[in-house]
Amino acid sequence: MSRVYDLAVVGAGIVGLAHALAAARRGWRVLVVERDARAVGASLRNFGFVTVTGQQRGQCWHRALRSRDIWAEVAPQAGIPIEHEGLVFAARSPEALAVLEAFAADPEMGAFCEVLGPADAGRHYPQLRSDGLAGVLRSPYELRVDPRLALPRLAAWLAENYGVELRFGVTVRRVDGSWLETDAGPIHAGAVVVCSGADLQGLYRARLADAALTKCKLHMLRLAPQPEGWRLPGGIMTDPSIARYLGYAELPAAAALTAKLQAERQDLLAMGIHLIATQDADGSLVIGDSHHYGDPPDAFRSDTVDEKILELAFETLDLPNRRVVERWTGVYPSHANKLAVVEAPEPMVRLALITSGTGMSTAFALGEEVVAELAGRGAEPAVAQ
């Protein structure tokens, strides 16, 4: 008989690696199978911004908080640099500032967050444009890693420290209970988790179709390195981000800002544009993003979208170097009202997809939940055969 694994994970993006970590910490023998030579999907094409502040109250916020703590523990062990910490949310209207003040007043989600008025904000954060700045919310929770480094180093660390086996360039054609049929031969595992990301036409296609998923395409850009000494104080957001993050958007105070954006920035809302800006070790900035939905999404990218993202960045940040050096798109699975989807097509098989673009922020906690549920159903370390 083929070697028995306690868990086989299909997909080596952050969701797959998160499940591998959760299982390995239980002493399970884990195999990760990835069809590409390396992870190249949404996990690589994002900000690497582990965002807690602004996530939806309840399960999502708790997942983000737990995942942030795991990142803080794992990153130094795996040789993954933390590029910067915290969030600086720049309010550029009184309506946005009112939302941030309401958020900061929440004793749970707003704990340890602080709101600064325009004078203090300008003094503390010269990277922000002072004209039109109404104030900032600063949060200590966030971490930022470079996904281009984080994904391969996390995978290598799992292999070295936990004996997780990684097979890249292997396609899983079918899952039948505890058996995986692959183009490199059969694999036997006690449990299987399929973390296929935006591939909705592969494994369990009919089940995924029943889950009413679509895909979201986003635009991202990289600006050239800024001058020496110019560093972001944390991840940056601004007013339209309130509409994209339910922890803000669901506050009563957000109604006035929503009306203002609908009246004055319908161009941004129509393209799903808001601002996140992060910075890499070389001084370059990653900025974005936009949201366009469809299955499949439009294959073409519009310069208009990029220009609107840049316009928002230049309104918010006092940038010495505005030169764009890279442009790309990412695609992730999306659901109209679910932030993550976990399906059980077979007793010991789970489909696990994060459907809100928050993989880097919530995957570690989701992995713990799914693995714990499988353990409760009888999955446990097996004897090698």
Coordinates of N, CA, C and O in Angstrom, one line a residue, residues 171-350:
T171 N -0.5 17.4 -10.3 CA -1.9 17.7 -10.4 C -2.8 16.6 -9.8 O -2.6 15.5 -10.1
V172 N -3.7 17.0 -8.9 CA -4.7 16.1 -8.4 C -5.9 16.1 -9.3 O -6.6 17.1 -9.5
R173 N -6.2 14.9 -9.9 CA -7.3 14.8 -10.9 C -8.6 14.5 -10.2 O -9.6 14.9 -10.7
R174 N -8.6 13.8 -9.1 CA -9.8 13.3 -8.5 C -9.5 13.0 -7.0 O -8.4 12.5 -6.7
V175 N -10.5 13.2 -6.2 CA -10.4 12.8 -4.8 C -11.6 11.8 -4.6 O -12.7 12.1 -4.9
D176 N -11.3 10.6 -4.0 CA -12.3 9.6 -3.8 C -12.1 9.1 -2.4 O -11.3 8.2 -2.1
G177 N -12.8 9.8 -1.4 CA -12.6 9.4 0.0 C -11.2 9.7 0.4 O -10.8 10.8 0.5
S178 N -10.5 8.6 0.8 CA -9.1 8.8 1.3 C -8.1 8.7 0.2 O -6.9 8.7 0.5
W179 N -8.5 8.6 -1.0 CA -7.5 8.4 -2.1 C -7.5 9.6 -3.0 O -8.6 10.2 -3.4
L180 N -6.3 10.1 -3.4 CA -6.2 11.1 -4.4 C -5.5 10.5 -5.6 O -4.5 9.9 -5.5
E181 N -6.2 10.7 -6.7 CA -5.7 10.3 -8.0 C -4.9 11.5 -8.6 O -5.5 12.5 -8.8
T182 N -3.6 11.3 -8.8 CA -2.7 12.4 -9.3 C -2.0 11.9 -10.6 O -2.0 10.7 -10.9
D183 N -1.4 12.9 -11.3 CA -0.7 12.5 -12.5 C 0.7 11.9 -12.1 O 1.4 11.5 -13.0
A184 N 1.0 11.8 -10.8 CA 2.2 11.2 -10.4 C 1.9 9.9 -9.6 O 2.8 9.4 -8.9
G185 N 0.7 9.4 -9.6 CA 0.3 8.2 -8.9 C -0.7 8.5 -7.8 O -0.9 9.6 -7.4
P186 N -1.2 7.4 -7.2 CA -2.2 7.5 -6.2 C -1.6 8.0 -4.8 O -0.4 7.6 -4.5
I187 N -2.4 8.7 -4.0 CA -1.9 9.1 -2.7 C -3.1 8.7 -1.7 O -4.2 8.9 -2.0
H188 N -2.7 8.1 -0.6 CA -3.6 7.7 0.4 C -3.5 8.6 1.7 O -2.4 8.8 2.1
A189 N -4.6 9.1 2.1 CA -4.5 10.0 3.3 C -5.8 9.8 4.2 O -6.8 9.5 3.6
G190 N -5.6 10.0 5.5 CA -6.8 9.9 6.4 C -7.8 10.9 6.2 O -9.0 10.7 6.4
A191 N -7.3 12.1 5.8 CA -8.2 13.3 5.6 C -7.6 14.1 4.4 O -6.4 14.1 4.2
V192 N -8.5 14.8 3.8 CA -8.1 15.7 2.7 C -8.7 17.1 2.8 O -9.9 17.2 3.1
V193 N -7.9 18.1 2.6 CA -8.4 19.5 2.5 C -8.0 20.0 1.2 O -6.8 20.1 0.8
V194 N -9.0 20.5 0.4 CA -8.8 21.1 -0.9 C -8.8 22.6 -0.8 O -9.9 23.1 -0.4
C195 N -7.7 23.2 -1.0 CA -7.6 24.7 -0.9 C -7.2 25.2 -2.3 O -6.1 25.6 -2.6
S196 N -8.2 25.2 -3.2 CA -8.0 25.4 -4.6 C -8.1 26.8 -5.0 O -8.0 27.2 -6.2
G197 N -8.3 27.7 -4.1 CA -8.4 29.2 -4.4 C -9.4 29.5 -5.5 O -10.6 29.1 -5.4
A198 N -9.0 30.2 -6.5 CA -9.9 30.7 -7.6 C -10.1 29.6 -8.6 O -10.8 29.9 -9.6
D199 N -9.6 28.4 -8.5 CA -9.9 27.3 -9.4 C -11.2 26.7 -9.1 O -11.3 25.8 -8.3
L200 N -12.3 27.2 -9.7 CA -13.6 26.7 -9.4 C -14.1 25.7 -10.4 O -15.2 25.2 -10.3
Q201 N -13.2 25.4 -11.4 CA -13.6 24.4 -12.4 C -12.8 23.1 -12.3 O -12.9 22.2 -13.2
G202 N -12.1 22.9 -11.2 CA -11.4 21.7 -11.0 C -12.1 20.7 -10.1 O -13.2 20.2 -10.4
L203 N -11.4 20.3 -9.0 CA -12.0 19.4 -8.1 C -13.3 19.8 -7.5 O -13.4 21.0 -7.1
Y204 N -14.2 18.9 -7.4 CA -15.6 19.2 -6.8 C -16.2 20.4 -7.5 O -16.8 21.3 -6.8
R205 N -16.1 20.4 -8.8 CA -16.7 21.6 -9.5 C -18.2 21.8 -9.3 O -18.6 22.9 -9.1
A206 N -18.9 20.7 -9.3 CA -20.4 20.8 -9.1 C -20.7 21.3 -7.7 O -21.6 22.2 -7.5
R207 N -19.9 20.9 -6.7 CA -20.2 21.3 -5.3 C -19.8 22.8 -5.2 O -20.6 23.6 -4.5
L208 N -18.8 23.3 -5.8 CA -18.4 24.7 -5.8 C -19.5 25.5 -6.5 O -19.8 26.7 -6.1
A209 N -20.0 25.0 -7.6 CA -21.1 25.7 -8.3 C -22.3 25.9 -7.4 O -22.9 27.0 -7.4
D210 N -22.6 24.9 -6.7 CA -23.8 25.0 -5.8 C -23.5 26.0 -4.7 O -24.5 26.5 -4.1
A211 N -22.3 26.3 -4.4 CA -21.9 27.2 -3.3 C -22.1 28.7 -3.7 O -21.8 29.6 -2.9
A212 N -22.4 28.9 -5.0 CA -22.7 30.3 -5.5 C -21.5 31.2 -5.4 O -21.6 32.3 -5.0
L213 N -20.3 30.7 -5.8 CA -19.1 31.4 -5.8 C -18.9 32.1 -7.2 O -19.4 31.7 -8.2
T214 N -18.2 33.2 -7.1 CA -17.7 33.9 -8.3 C -16.2 34.2 -8.1 O -15.6 33.7 -7.2
K215 N -15.7 35.0 -9.0 CA -14.3 35.4 -8.8 C -14.1 36.9 -8.8 O -15.0 37.6 -9.4
C216 N -13.2 37.4 -8.1 CA -12.9 38.8 -8.0 C -11.5 39.1 -8.6 O -10.5 38.4 -8.2
K217 N -11.4 40.0 -9.5 CA -10.1 40.4 -10.1 C -9.7 41.7 -9.5 O -10.6 42.6 -9.4
L218 N -8.5 41.9 -9.1 CA -8.0 43.2 -8.5 C -6.8 43.6 -9.3 O -6.0 42.8 -9.8
H219 N -6.6 44.9 -9.3 CA -5.4 45.6 -9.9 C -4.4 46.0 -8.8 O -4.8 46.5 -7.8
M220 N -3.2 45.7 -9.0 CA -2.1 46.1 -8.1 C -1.0 46.8 -8.8 O -0.7 46.5 -10.0
L221 N -0.2 47.6 -8.1 CA 0.9 48.3 -8.7 C 2.0 48.4 -7.7 O 1.8 48.4 -6.5
R222 N 3.2 48.5 -8.2 CA 4.4 48.8 -7.4 C 5.1 50.1 -7.9 O 5.3 50.3 -9.1
L223 N 5.3 51.0 -6.9 CA 6.1 52.2 -7.1 C 7.5 52.0 -6.8 O 7.9 51.2 -6.0
A224 N 8.4 52.7 -7.5 CA 9.8 52.6 -7.4 C 10.2 52.9 -5.9 O 9.5 53.6 -5.2
P225 N 11.4 52.4 -5.5 CA 11.8 52.7 -4.1 C 11.8 54.2 -3.9 O 12.3 55.0 -4.7
Q226 N 11.4 54.6 -2.7 CA 11.4 56.0 -2.2 C 12.8 56.3 -1.7 O 13.6 55.4 -1.5
P227 N 13.1 57.6 -1.6 CA 14.5 58.0 -1.1 C 14.8 57.4 0.3 O 13.9 57.1 1.1
E228 N 16.0 57.2 0.6 CA 16.5 56.6 1.8 C 15.9 57.5 3.0 O 15.9 58.7 3.0
G229 N 15.3 56.8 3.9 CA 14.8 57.4 5.1 C 13.3 57.7 5.0 O 12.6 58.0 6.0
W230 N 12.7 57.5 3.8 CA 11.3 57.7 3.6 C 10.6 56.3 3.8 O 10.8 55.4 3.0
R231 N 10.0 56.1 4.9 CA 9.4 54.8 5.3 C 8.0 55.0 5.7 O 7.6 55.9 6.5
L232 N 7.1 54.1 5.3 CA 5.7 54.1 5.8 C 5.7 53.7 7.3 O 6.5 52.8 7.7
P233 N 4.9 54.3 8.1 CA 4.8 54.0 9.5 C 4.0 52.7 9.8 O 3.8 52.3 10.9
G234 N 3.4 52.2 8.7 CA 2.5 51.0 8.8 C 1.8 50.9 7.5 O 2.0 51.7 6.6
G235 N 0.8 50.0 7.4 CA 0.0 50.0 6.2 C -0.9 51.2 6.2 O -1.3 51.7 7.3
I236 N -1.2 51.7 5.0 CA -2.0 52.9 4.9 C -3.3 52.6 4.2 O -3.4 51.9 3.3
M237 N -4.4 53.2 4.8 CA -5.7 53.2 4.1 C -6.3 54.6 4.2 O -5.8 55.5 4.9
T238 N -7.4 54.8 3.5 CA -8.1 56.1 3.5 C -9.6 55.9 3.2 O -10.0 54.7 3.1
D239 N -10.3 56.9 3.1 CA -11.8 57.0 3.2 C -12.5 55.8 2.5 O -13.4 55.1 3.1
P240 N -12.2 55.5 1.2 CA -13.0 54.5 0.5 C -12.8 53.1 1.1 O -13.6 52.2 0.9
S241 N -11.7 52.9 1.9 CA -11.5 51.6 2.5 C -12.6 51.3 3.5 O -12.9 50.1 3.8
I242 N -13.3 52.3 4.1 CA -14.3 52.1 5.0 C -15.5 51.4 4.4 O -16.1 50.5 5.0
A243 N -15.7 51.6 3.1 CA -16.8 50.9 2.4 C -16.5 49.5 2.2 O -17.4 48.6 2.0
R244 N -15.2 49.1 2.1 CA -14.7 47.8 1.8 C -14.6 46.9 3.0 O -14.5 45.6 2.9
Y245 N -14.4 47.5 4.2 CA -14.1 46.7 5.4 C -15.4 46.8 6.3 O -15.7 47.8 6.8
L246 N -16.0 45.6 6.6 CA -17.3 45.6 7.2 C -17.2 46.0 8.7 O -18.2 46.4 9.3
G247 N -16.0 45.9 9.3 CA -15.9 46.4 10.7 C -16.2 47.9 10.8 O -16.6 48.3 11.9
Y248 N -15.9 48.6 9.7 CA -16.2 50.0 9.7 C -17.6 50.2 9.0 O -18.5 51.0 9.5
A249 N -17.8 49.5 7.9 CA -19.0 49.8 7.1 C -20.3 49.5 7.8 O -21.3 50.1 7.5
E250 N -20.3 48.6 8.8 CA -21.5 48.2 9.5 C -21.8 49.1 10.7 O -22.8 48.9 11.3
L251 N -20.9 50.1 10.9 CA -21.2 51.0 12.0 C -22.2 52.0 11.6 O -22.2 52.5 10.4
P252 N -23.2 52.4 12.4 CA -24.1 53.5 12.0 C -23.5 54.7 11.5 O -24.0 55.4 10.6
A253 N -22.3 55.1 12.0 CA -21.7 56.3 11.6 C -21.2 56.3 10.2 O -20.9 57.3 9.6
A254 N -21.2 55.1 9.6 CA -20.7 55.0 8.2 C -21.7 55.4 7.2 O -21.4 55.7 6.0
A255 N -23.0 55.6 7.6 CA -24.0 56.0 6.6 C -23.7 57.3 5.9 O -23.9 57.5 4.7
A256 N -23.2 58.3 6.7 CA -23.0 59.6 6.1 C -21.8 59.5 5.2 O -21.8 60.2 4.1
L257 N -20.8 58.7 5.5 CA -19.6 58.6 4.6 C -20.1 57.9 3.3 O -19.7 58.3 2.2
T258 N -20.9 56.9 3.4 CA -21.4 56.1 2.3 C -22.1 57.1 1.3 O -21.9 57.1 0.1
A259 N -23.0 57.9 1.9 CA -23.7 58.9 1.1 C -22.7 59.9 0.4 O -22.9 60.2 -0.8
K260 N -21.7 60.3 1.1 CA -20.8 61.2 0.5 C -20.0 60.6 -0.6 O -19.8 61.2 -1.7
L261 N -19.6 59.3 -0.4 CA -18.8 58.6 -1.5 C -19.7 58.4 -2.7 O -19.2 58.5 -3.9
Q262 N -21.0 58.0 -2.5 CA -21.9 57.8 -3.6 C -22.1 59.1 -4.4 O -22.2 59.1 -5.6
A263 N -22.1 60.2 -3.7 CA -22.3 61.5 -4.4 C -21.1 62.0 -5.1 O -21.1 62.6 -6.1
E264 N -19.9 61.8 -4.4 CA -18.7 62.5 -4.9 C -17.6 61.5 -5.5 O -16.8 62.0 -6.3
R265 N -17.7 60.2 -5.2 CA -16.6 59.3 -5.7 C -17.3 58.1 -6.3 O -16.8 56.9 -6.0
Q266 N -18.3 58.2 -7.0 CA -19.0 57.1 -7.6 C -18.0 56.4 -8.6 O -18.2 55.2 -8.8
D267 N -17.1 57.1 -9.2 CA -16.1 56.5 -10.0 C -15.3 55.4 -9.3 O -15.1 54.3 -9.8
L268 N -14.9 55.7 -8.1 CA -14.2 54.7 -7.3 C -15.1 53.5 -6.9 O -14.7 52.4 -6.9
L269 N -16.3 53.8 -6.4 CA -17.2 52.8 -6.0 C -17.5 51.8 -7.1 O -17.6 50.6 -6.9
A270 N -17.7 52.3 -8.3 CA -18.0 51.5 -9.5 C -16.9 50.5 -9.8 O -17.2 49.4 -10.3
M271 N -15.7 50.9 -9.5 CA -14.6 50.0 -9.8 C -14.1 49.2 -8.6 O -13.1 48.5 -8.6
G272 N -14.8 49.4 -7.4 CA -14.4 48.8 -6.2 C -13.0 49.2 -5.7 O -12.3 48.4 -5.1
I273 N -12.7 50.5 -6.0 CA -11.3 50.9 -5.6 C -11.3 51.5 -4.2 O -12.2 52.3 -3.8
H274 N -10.3 51.1 -3.5 CA -9.9 51.8 -2.2 C -8.4 51.7 -2.2 O -7.8 51.2 -3.1
L275 N -7.8 52.2 -1.1 CA -6.4 52.3 -1.0 C -5.8 51.5 0.1 O -6.3 51.6 1.3
I276 N -4.9 50.6 -0.2 CA -3.9 50.0 0.7 C -2.6 50.3 0.2 O -2.3 50.1 -1.0
A277 N -1.7 50.8 1.0 CA -0.3 51.0 0.6 C 0.6 50.3 1.6 O 0.4 50.5 2.8
T278 N 1.6 49.5 1.2 CA 2.5 48.9 2.0 C 3.9 49.1 1.4 O 4.0 49.5 0.2
Q279 N 5.0 48.8 2.2 CA 6.3 49.1 1.7 C 7.2 47.9 1.9 O 7.1 47.2 2.9
D280 N 8.1 47.6 0.9 CA 9.0 46.5 1.0 C 10.4 47.0 1.5 O 10.6 48.2 1.6
A281 N 11.2 46.1 1.8 CA 12.5 46.4 2.4 C 13.4 47.3 1.4 O 14.2 48.1 1.9
D282 N 13.2 47.2 0.1 CA 14.0 48.0 -0.8 C 13.4 49.4 -1.0 O 13.9 50.2 -1.7
G283 N 12.3 49.7 -0.2 CA 11.7 51.0 -0.3 C 10.6 51.2 -1.3 O 10.0 52.2 -1.3
S284 N 10.4 50.2 -2.1 CA 9.3 50.3 -3.1 C 8.0 50.1 -2.3 O 7.9 49.5 -1.3
L285 N 6.9 50.7 -3.0 CA 5.6 50.6 -2.4 C 4.7 49.7 -3.2 O 4.7 49.8 -4.5
V286 N 3.9 48.9 -2.5 CA 2.8 48.1 -3.2 C 1.5 48.9 -2.9 O 1.2 49.1 -1.7
I287 N 0.8 49.2 -4.0 CA -0.5 49.9 -3.8 C -1.6 49.3 -4.6 O -1.3 48.6 -5.6
G288 N -2.8 49.5 -4.1 CA -4.0 48.9 -4.8 C -5.1 49.3 -3.9 O -5.0 50.1 -3.0
D289 N -6.3 48.8 -4.2 CA -6.6 47.9 -5.3 C -8.0 48.1 -5.8 O -8.6 49.1 -5.4
S290 N -8.5 47.3 -6.7 CA -9.8 47.4 -7.3 C -10.5 46.1 -7.2 O -9.9 45.1 -6.8
H291 N -11.8 46.0 -7.5 CA -12.6 44.8 -7.4 C -13.5 44.7 -8.5 O -14.5 45.5 -8.6
H292 N -13.3 43.7 -9.4 CA -14.2 43.4 -10.5 C -14.6 42.0 -10.5 O -13.8 41.1 -10.4
Y293 N -15.9 41.7 -10.6 CA -16.4 40.4 -10.3 C -17.0 39.7 -11.6 O -17.5 40.4 -12.5
G294 N -16.8 38.4 -11.7 CA -17.3 37.6 -12.8 C -16.6 36.3 -12.8 O -15.5 36.1 -12.3
D295 N -17.2 35.3 -13.4 CA -16.6 34.0 -13.6 C -16.7 33.5 -15.0 O -17.8 33.0 -15.4
P296 N -15.7 33.7 -15.8 CA -14.4 34.2 -15.5 C -14.4 35.8 -15.5 O -15.3 36.4 -16.1
P297 N -13.5 36.4 -14.7 CA -13.4 37.9 -14.8 C -12.9 38.3 -16.1 O -12.3 37.5 -16.8
D298 N -13.1 39.6 -16.4 CA -12.6 40.1 -17.7 C -11.1 39.9 -17.8 O -10.3 40.1 -16.8
A299 N -10.6 39.4 -18.9 CA -9.2 39.1 -19.1 C -8.3 40.3 -19.3 O -7.1 40.2 -19.2
F300 N -8.9 41.5 -19.5 CA -8.1 42.7 -19.8 C -8.1 43.6 -18.7 O -9.0 43.7 -17.9
R301 N -7.0 44.4 -18.6 CA -6.9 45.4 -17.6 C -7.0 46.8 -18.2 O -6.4 47.1 -19.2
S302 N -7.6 47.7 -17.5 CA -7.9 49.0 -18.0 C -6.9 50.0 -17.3 O -6.8 50.0 -16.1
D303 N -6.3 50.9 -18.1 CA -5.4 51.9 -17.5 C -6.2 52.9 -16.6 O -5.7 53.5 -15.7
T304 N -7.5 53.0 -16.9 CA -8.4 53.9 -16.1 C -8.4 53.5 -14.7 O -8.3 54.3 -13.8
V305 N -8.5 52.2 -14.5 CA -8.5 51.6 -13.1 C -7.2 52.0 -12.4 O -7.2 52.5 -11.3
D306 N -6.1 51.7 -13.1 CA -4.8 52.0 -12.5 C -4.6 53.5 -12.2 O -4.1 53.8 -11.1
E307 N -5.1 54.3 -13.1 CA -4.9 55.8 -12.9 C -5.8 56.2 -11.7 O -5.3 57.1 -10.9
K308 N -6.9 55.6 -11.5 CA -7.8 56.0 -10.3 C -7.1 55.5 -9.0 O -7.2 56.2 -8.0
I309 N -6.5 54.4 -9.0 CA -5.8 53.9 -7.8 C -4.6 54.8 -7.5 O -4.4 55.2 -6.3
L310 N -3.9 55.2 -8.5 CA -2.7 56.1 -8.3 C -3.2 57.5 -7.9 O -2.6 58.1 -7.0
E311 N -4.3 58.0 -8.4 CA -4.9 59.3 -8.0 C -5.2 59.2 -6.5 O -4.9 60.2 -5.8
L312 N -5.8 58.2 -6.0 CA -6.1 58.1 -4.6 C -4.9 58.0 -3.8 O -4.8 58.6 -2.7
A313 N -3.8 57.3 -4.2 CA -2.6 57.2 -3.5 C -1.9 58.5 -3.4 O -1.4 58.9 -2.3
F314 N -1.9 59.3 -4.5 CA -1.3 60.6 -4.5 C -2.0 61.6 -3.7 O -1.4 62.6 -3.2
E315 N -3.4 61.5 -3.6 CA -4.1 62.4 -2.7 C -3.8 62.1 -1.2 O -3.9 63.0 -0.4
T316 N -3.4 60.9 -0.9 CA -3.2 60.5 0.5 C -1.8 60.6 1.0 O -1.6 61.0 2.1
L317 N -0.8 60.3 0.1 CA 0.6 60.2 0.5 C 1.4 61.3 -0.2 O 1.2 61.6 -1.4
D318 N 2.3 61.8 0.6 CA 3.3 62.8 0.0 C 4.5 62.0 -0.5 O 5.5 61.8 0.2
L319 N 4.4 61.5 -1.8 CA 5.4 60.6 -2.3 C 6.4 61.3 -3.1 O 6.1 62.0 -4.1
P320 N 7.7 61.1 -2.8 CA 8.8 61.7 -3.5 C 8.9 61.1 -4.9 O 9.3 61.7 -5.9
N321 N 8.7 59.7 -5.0 CA 8.9 59.0 -6.2 C 7.6 58.3 -6.6 O 7.1 57.4 -5.9
R322 N 7.0 58.8 -7.7 CA 5.7 58.3 -8.1 C 5.8 57.3 -9.3 O 4.8 56.9 -9.9
R323 N 7.0 56.9 -9.7 CA 7.2 56.1 -10.9 C 6.6 54.7 -10.6 O 7.0 54.0 -9.6
V324 N 5.8 54.2 -11.5 CA 5.3 52.8 -11.5 C 6.3 51.9 -12.1 O 6.7 52.1 -13.3
V325 N 6.7 50.8 -11.5 CA 7.7 49.9 -12.0 C 7.1 48.5 -12.3 O 7.6 47.7 -13.0
E326 N 5.9 48.2 -11.7 CA 5.3 46.9 -11.9 C 3.8 47.1 -11.8 O 3.3 47.9 -11.1
R327 N 3.0 46.3 -12.6 CA 1.6 46.2 -12.6 C 1.2 44.8 -12.7 O 1.8 44.0 -13.5
W328 N 0.2 44.4 -12.0 CA -0.3 43.0 -12.1 C -1.8 42.9 -11.6 O -2.3 43.8 -11.1
T329 N -2.3 41.7 -11.9 CA -3.7 41.5 -11.4 C -3.7 40.2 -10.5 O -2.8 39.4 -10.7
G330 N -4.6 40.1 -9.7 CA -4.8 38.9 -8.9 C -6.3 38.5 -9.0 O -7.1 39.3 -9.3
V331 N -6.5 37.2 -8.7 CA -7.9 36.7 -8.8 C -8.1 35.8 -7.6 O -7.3 34.9 -7.3
Y332 N -9.2 36.0 -6.8 CA -9.6 35.2 -5.7 C -11.0 34.8 -5.8 O -11.8 35.5 -6.4
P333 N -11.4 33.7 -5.1 CA -12.8 33.3 -5.1 C -13.6 34.3 -4.2 O -13.1 34.8 -3.2
S334 N -14.9 34.5 -4.6 CA -15.7 35.5 -3.8 C -17.1 35.0 -3.7 O -17.6 34.2 -4.5
H335 N -17.7 35.3 -2.5 CA -19.1 35.0 -2.3 C -19.8 36.3 -1.8 O -19.2 37.1 -1.2
A336 N -21.0 36.4 -2.2 CA -21.8 37.6 -2.0 C -21.9 38.0 -0.5 O -21.9 39.1 -0.1
N337 N -22.0 37.0 0.4 CA -22.2 37.3 1.8 C -21.5 36.3 2.7 O -21.8 36.4 3.9
K338 N -20.6 35.5 2.3 CA -19.8 34.7 3.1 C -18.3 35.0 3.0 O -17.8 35.2 1.8
L339 N -17.6 35.2 4.1 CA -16.2 35.6 4.0 C -15.3 34.4 3.9 O -14.1 34.5 3.5
A340 N -15.8 33.2 4.2 CA -15.1 32.0 3.9 C -16.1 30.9 3.7 O -17.2 30.9 4.2
V341 N -15.7 29.9 2.9 CA -16.6 28.8 2.6 C -15.9 27.5 2.9 O -14.8 27.3 2.5
V342 N -16.5 26.7 3.8 CA -16.0 25.3 4.1 C -17.1 24.3 3.8 O -18.2 24.4 4.3
E343 N -16.8 23.4 2.8 CA -17.8 22.4 2.4 C -17.2 21.0 2.8 O -16.0 20.8 2.8
A344 N -18.1 20.1 3.0 CA -17.8 18.7 3.3 C -18.4 17.8 2.2 O -19.4 17.2 2.4
P345 N -17.8 17.6 1.0 CA -18.3 16.8 0.0 C -18.2 15.3 0.3 O -19.0 14.5 -0.2
E346 N -17.3 14.9 1.2 CA -17.2 13.6 1.7 C -16.9 13.6 3.2 O -16.4 14.7 3.7
P347 N -17.1 12.5 4.0 CA -16.9 12.6 5.4 C -15.6 13.2 5.9 O -15.6 14.0 6.9
M348 N -14.5 12.8 5.3 CA -13.2 13.3 5.7 C -12.5 14.1 4.7 O -11.3 14.2 4.6
V349 N -13.3 14.8 3.8 CA -12.8 15.7 2.8 C -13.4 17.1 3.1 O -14.7 17.2 3.3
R350 N -12.6 18.1 3.0 CA -13.1 19.5 3.2 C -12.6 20.4 2.0 O -11.5 20.3 1.6

